[in-house]
Amino acid sequence: NRLFEDFLESLEASRATSLVARIRQSAPQVYVNGQLAAPLEYGHAASMIVHVPGEGAYSIISYPGRLPGWVEAGRIHGNSIEFQVGDKGDEQVRIECNQAIVDADRPIFVRRRP
């Protein structure tokens, strides 16, 4: 069972890395509460970084695997990524891409950066 679970996790991690590559190639624009914000940054492997004014930076990924501390906060659909962050969950982040990045909706996971 463990070998199979490891295989599935590595497959999902590979898909997440491919997704970030598609996002990079699609001219992503970041909006926080409807206002254009700082450009999207890219972290290790399949992670991205969003800066939310007054709240700090957040890492986002499409698959947390066995990583603790990640919270499902929104969805990726079509050409956009939407999620909520902040101490009260009241900061709405939307990343708009100029082309479709997924065929089917996927969850997005978020973690505040130290």
XYZ file of C-alpha atoms in Angstrom, residues 35-114:
80
model
C -7.249 45.709 -7.093
C -4.206 44.834 -9.191
C -1.457 43.613 -6.836
C 2.219 42.636 -6.931
C 3.160 40.065 -9.571
C 3.037 36.378 -8.782
C 6.351 34.909 -7.635
C 7.479 31.334 -7.992
C 8.876 29.232 -5.169
C 10.322 25.746 -5.083
C 8.916 23.150 -7.471
C 5.139 23.548 -7.557
C 4.683 26.524 -5.228
C 3.860 30.146 -5.972
C 3.943 33.215 -3.747
C 1.297 35.941 -3.488
C 1.847 39.197 -1.584
C -1.295 40.515 0.098
C -1.005 44.162 1.202
C -1.302 44.465 4.972
C -1.355 40.681 5.438
C 2.025 39.456 4.202
C 3.070 36.754 1.782
C 1.326 33.450 1.171
C 2.589 30.320 -0.530
C 0.043 28.563 -2.709
C 0.069 25.079 -4.204
C -2.445 22.846 -5.931
C -1.526 19.713 -3.995
C -0.167 19.662 -0.420
C 0.716 15.979 -0.307
C 1.873 15.136 3.200
C 2.889 18.694 4.041
C 1.391 19.936 7.313
C 0.133 23.490 7.697
C -1.532 23.894 4.308
C -5.217 24.871 4.250
C -7.625 24.472 1.364
C -8.654 28.057 0.629
C -10.132 28.163 -2.866
C -10.290 26.717 -6.363
C -8.510 26.739 -9.687
C -10.941 26.761 -12.591
C -10.500 27.523 -16.277
C -8.108 30.444 -16.469
C -8.342 31.678 -12.884
C -7.293 30.868 -9.341
C -9.457 32.228 -6.524
C -8.920 31.921 -2.786
C -9.318 33.763 0.500
C -6.620 34.584 3.048
C -6.059 36.828 6.043
C -6.622 36.500 9.753
C -10.370 36.727 9.215
C -10.377 35.138 5.763
C -11.595 38.422 4.333
C -8.912 39.060 1.705
C -10.051 37.815 -1.706
C -7.230 36.878 -4.097
C -7.836 36.197 -7.785
C -5.138 35.283 -10.289
C -6.276 35.708 -13.889
C -4.387 33.986 -16.706
C -4.697 34.709 -20.434
C -5.450 31.055 -21.241
C -7.018 28.044 -19.593
C -4.697 26.401 -17.071
C -6.904 23.457 -16.027
C -9.591 21.366 -17.687
C -11.385 20.548 -14.438
C -11.632 22.426 -11.146
C -8.910 21.744 -8.596
C -8.504 22.875 -4.995
C -5.861 25.434 -4.028
C -3.998 25.208 -0.734
C -2.467 28.160 1.095
C 0.057 28.703 3.872
C 1.207 32.024 5.333
C 4.927 32.550 4.879
C 7.018 33.385 7.933
